Amino acid sequence: MMMRNGMYSQGTQNGPMNVVVVEPYVYAALHNLIGKRVVLDTTRGSVSGIVMDAKPDHVAIKEHDSTFFVRIREIVWVMPEN
């Protein structure tokens, strides 16, 4: 069920509720950058590499032999590299 503030909720009215924040514009921008190099600034520091995949809640960035899964809600800004 989508709530008025753009959040999705799941659960019963009397039980626990799971709330997920969706950032559609950030997700769309990251999805368009699949296969390209980017620098992501997050609340925990910067990550750079190639965007391997983008999902509504996270993005997969590969650099050398390491893959990083970054939550979209933790991203401050994204800069494509030339």
Coordinates of C-alpha atoms in Angstrom, one line a residue:
M1 CA 0.0 0.0 0.0
M2 CA 1.4 3.4 -0.9
M3 CA 0.9 6.2 1.6
R4 CA 0.4 9.8 0.8
N5 CA 4.0 10.8 1.6
G6 CA 5.4 8.4 -1.1
M7 CA 6.3 5.6 1.3
Y8 CA 5.2 2.0 1.0
S9 CA 3.9 0.2 4.1
Q10 CA 3.4 -3.5 4.6
G11 CA 1.7 -5.3 7.5
T12 CA -1.6 -5.4 9.3
Q13 CA -3.2 -2.5 11.0
N14 CA -2.6 -4.0 14.5
G15 CA 0.8 -5.6 13.9
P16 CA 4.3 -4.3 13.0
M17 CA 4.6 -2.1 10.0
N18 CA 7.5 -2.2 7.5
V19 CA 8.1 1.2 5.8
V20 CA 10.3 1.6 2.7
V21 CA 11.3 5.0 1.3
V22 CA 11.5 5.0 -2.5
E23 CA 13.6 7.6 -4.3
P24 CA 12.4 7.3 -7.9
Y25 CA 14.6 10.0 -9.4
V26 CA 17.8 8.7 -7.8
Y27 CA 16.9 5.2 -8.8
A28 CA 16.2 6.2 -12.4
A29 CA 19.4 8.2 -12.6
L30 CA 21.5 5.2 -11.3
H31 CA 19.6 2.8 -13.6
N32 CA 20.6 5.0 -16.6
L33 CA 24.3 4.9 -15.5
I34 CA 24.6 1.0 -15.5
G35 CA 27.9 0.1 -17.2
K36 CA 29.4 3.6 -16.5
R37 CA 31.9 4.8 -13.9
V38 CA 30.6 6.9 -11.1
V39 CA 31.6 8.4 -7.8
L40 CA 29.0 8.2 -5.1
D41 CA 29.2 10.3 -2.0
T42 CA 27.4 8.6 0.9
T43 CA 26.9 9.4 4.6
R44 CA 29.8 7.1 5.3
G45 CA 32.2 8.3 2.6
S46 CA 32.8 8.0 -1.1
V47 CA 32.6 4.9 -3.3
S48 CA 33.7 4.9 -7.0
G49 CA 33.5 2.2 -9.6
I50 CA 31.2 0.9 -12.4
V51 CA 27.5 0.7 -11.8
M52 CA 26.7 -3.0 -12.2
D53 CA 23.0 -2.9 -11.2
A54 CA 20.4 -0.6 -9.7
K55 CA 17.4 -1.6 -7.7
P56 CA 14.8 0.7 -6.0
D57 CA 16.6 0.3 -2.6
H58 CA 20.3 -0.2 -3.5
V59 CA 22.9 0.1 -6.2
A60 CA 25.8 -2.4 -6.9
I61 CA 29.2 -0.7 -7.7
K62 CA 32.2 -2.8 -8.8
E63 CA 35.8 -1.6 -8.4
H64 CA 38.5 -4.1 -9.3
D65 CA 37.6 -7.3 -7.5
S66 CA 35.3 -5.7 -5.0
T67 CA 31.5 -5.2 -5.3
F68 CA 29.8 -2.6 -3.0
F69 CA 26.1 -2.6 -2.4
V70 CA 25.1 0.9 -1.4
R71 CA 21.6 1.8 0.0
I72 CA 20.1 4.5 -2.1
R73 CA 18.9 6.3 1.0
E74 CA 22.5 6.7 2.1
I75 CA 23.6 8.5 -1.2
V76 CA 24.2 12.2 -0.9
W77 CA 25.2 12.8 -4.5
V78 CA 26.2 10.9 -7.7
M79 CA 28.8 12.1 -10.2
P80 CA 29.4 10.2 -13.5
E81 CA 33.1 10.0 -14.4
N82 CA 34.2 10.8 -18.0

